[in-house]
CSV table of C-alpha atoms in Angstrom, one decimal:
chain,number,residue,atom,x,y,z
P,1,UNK,CA,0.0,0.0,0.0
P,2,UNK,CA,2.9,2.4,0.7
P,3,UNK,CA,4.1,1.9,-2.8
P,4,UNK,CA,0.9,3.4,-4.3
P,5,UNK,CA,1.3,6.5,-2.1
P,6,UNK,CA,4.9,6.9,-3.3
P,7,UNK,CA,3.8,6.4,-7.0
P,8,UNK,CA,1.5,9.4,-6.6
P,9,UNK,CA,3.7,11.6,-4.3
P,10,UNK,CA,7.0,11.4,-6.1
P,11,UNK,CA,5.8,12.7,-9.5
P,12,UNK,CA,3.9,15.5,-7.8
P,13,UNK,CA,7.1,16.3,-5.7
P,14,UNK,CA,9.4,16.5,-8.8
P,15,UNK,CA,6.9,18.5,-10.8
P,16,UNK,CA,6.6,21.2,-8.1
P,17,UNK,CA,9.0,24.0,-7.2
P,18,UNK,CA,10.2,22.1,-4.1
P,19,UNK,CA,13.6,21.4,-5.7
P,20,UNK,CA,14.1,23.9,-8.5
P,21,UNK,CA,12.4,27.4,-8.9
P,22,UNK,CA,9.9,27.8,-11.6
P,23,UNK,CA,12.1,30.1,-13.5
P,24,UNK,CA,14.7,27.3,-14.2
P,25,UNK,CA,12.1,24.8,-15.5
P,26,UNK,CA,11.3,24.0,-19.1
P,27,UNK,CA,8.0,25.4,-20.3
P,28,UNK,CA,6.2,22.0,-20.2
P,29,UNK,CA,7.3,21.3,-16.6
P,30,UNK,CA,6.5,24.9,-15.6
P,31,UNK,CA,2.9,24.3,-16.9
P,32,UNK,CA,2.6,21.1,-14.8
P,33,UNK,CA,4.0,22.9,-11.8
P,34,UNK,CA,1.5,25.7,-12.0
P,35,UNK,CA,-1.4,23.3,-11.8
P,36,UNK,CA,0.2,21.1,-9.1
P,37,UNK,CA,-1.2,21.9,-5.6
P,38,UNK,CA,2.2,20.9,-4.1
P,39,UNK,CA,3.8,23.9,-5.7
P,40,UNK,CA,1.5,26.2,-3.7
P,41,UNK,CA,2.0,24.2,-0.5
P,42,UNK,CA,5.8,24.6,-0.9
P,43,UNK,CA,5.4,28.4,-1.6
P,44,UNK,CA,3.3,28.8,1.6
P,45,UNK,CA,5.7,26.9,3.8
P,46,UNK,CA,8.7,28.7,2.3
P,47,UNK,CA,7.0,32.1,3.0
P,48,UNK,CA,6.2,31.1,6.6
P,49,UNK,CA,9.5,29.5,7.5
P,50,UNK,CA,12.2,31.0,5.3
P,51,UNK,CA,11.6,34.1,3.2
P,52,UNK,CA,8.8,36.1,5.1
P,53,UNK,CA,7.6,37.1,1.6
P,54,UNK,CA,3.8,36.9,1.9
P,55,UNK,CA,3.0,38.5,-1.5
P,56,UNK,CA,1.8,35.1,-2.9
P,57,UNK,CA,0.3,33.8,0.4
P,58,UNK,CA,-3.4,34.6,-0.4
P,59,UNK,CA,-3.1,32.8,-3.7
P,60,UNK,CA,-1.3,29.8,-2.1
P,61,UNK,CA,-4.0,29.4,0.6
P,62,UNK,CA,-6.8,29.8,-1.9
P,63,UNK,CA,-5.4,27.1,-4.2
P,64,UNK,CA,-4.7,24.8,-1.2
P,65,UNK,CA,-8.2,25.2,0.2
P,66,UNK,CA,-9.9,24.8,-3.3
P,67,UNK,CA,-7.9,21.7,-4.3
P,68,UNK,CA,-8.5,20.1,-0.9
P,69,UNK,CA,-12.3,20.8,-1.2
P,70,UNK,CA,-12.4,19.3,-4.7
P,71,UNK,CA,-10.3,16.2,-3.8
P,72,UNK,CA,-12.4,15.6,-0.6
P,73,UNK,CA,-15.6,15.9,-2.7
P,74,UNK,CA,-14.3,13.6,-5.3
P,75,UNK,CA,-13.1,11.0,-2.7
P,76,UNK,CA,-16.5,11.2,-1.0
P,77,UNK,CA,-18.3,10.6,-4.2
P,78,UNK,CA,-16.1,7.7,-5.1
P,79,UNK,CA,-16.4,6.2,-1.7
P,80,UNK,CA,-20.2,6.3,-1.9
P,81,UNK,CA,-20.1,4.5,-5.2
P,82,UNK,CA,-17.8,1.8,-3.8
P,83,UNK,CA,-20.0,1.2,-0.8
P,84,UNK,CA,-23.2,0.9,-2.6
């Protein structure tokens, strides 16, 4: 079961700005990183702990909350279909 989590987490991690900044990425990876919720989580954590630059913080929190709401709704819908 742990392997499934890693199979999902690792591509999301490498396609975020956790390792390299967006400015250094090729255009196709930059596009993936901008729709990746992990990019916004990394930005928010970096602002809180390292840079104290909160200019992007409202966008980060909005994307995190919206993606969480969408994924919880999707998981709830799928769970109901599995149980019935």
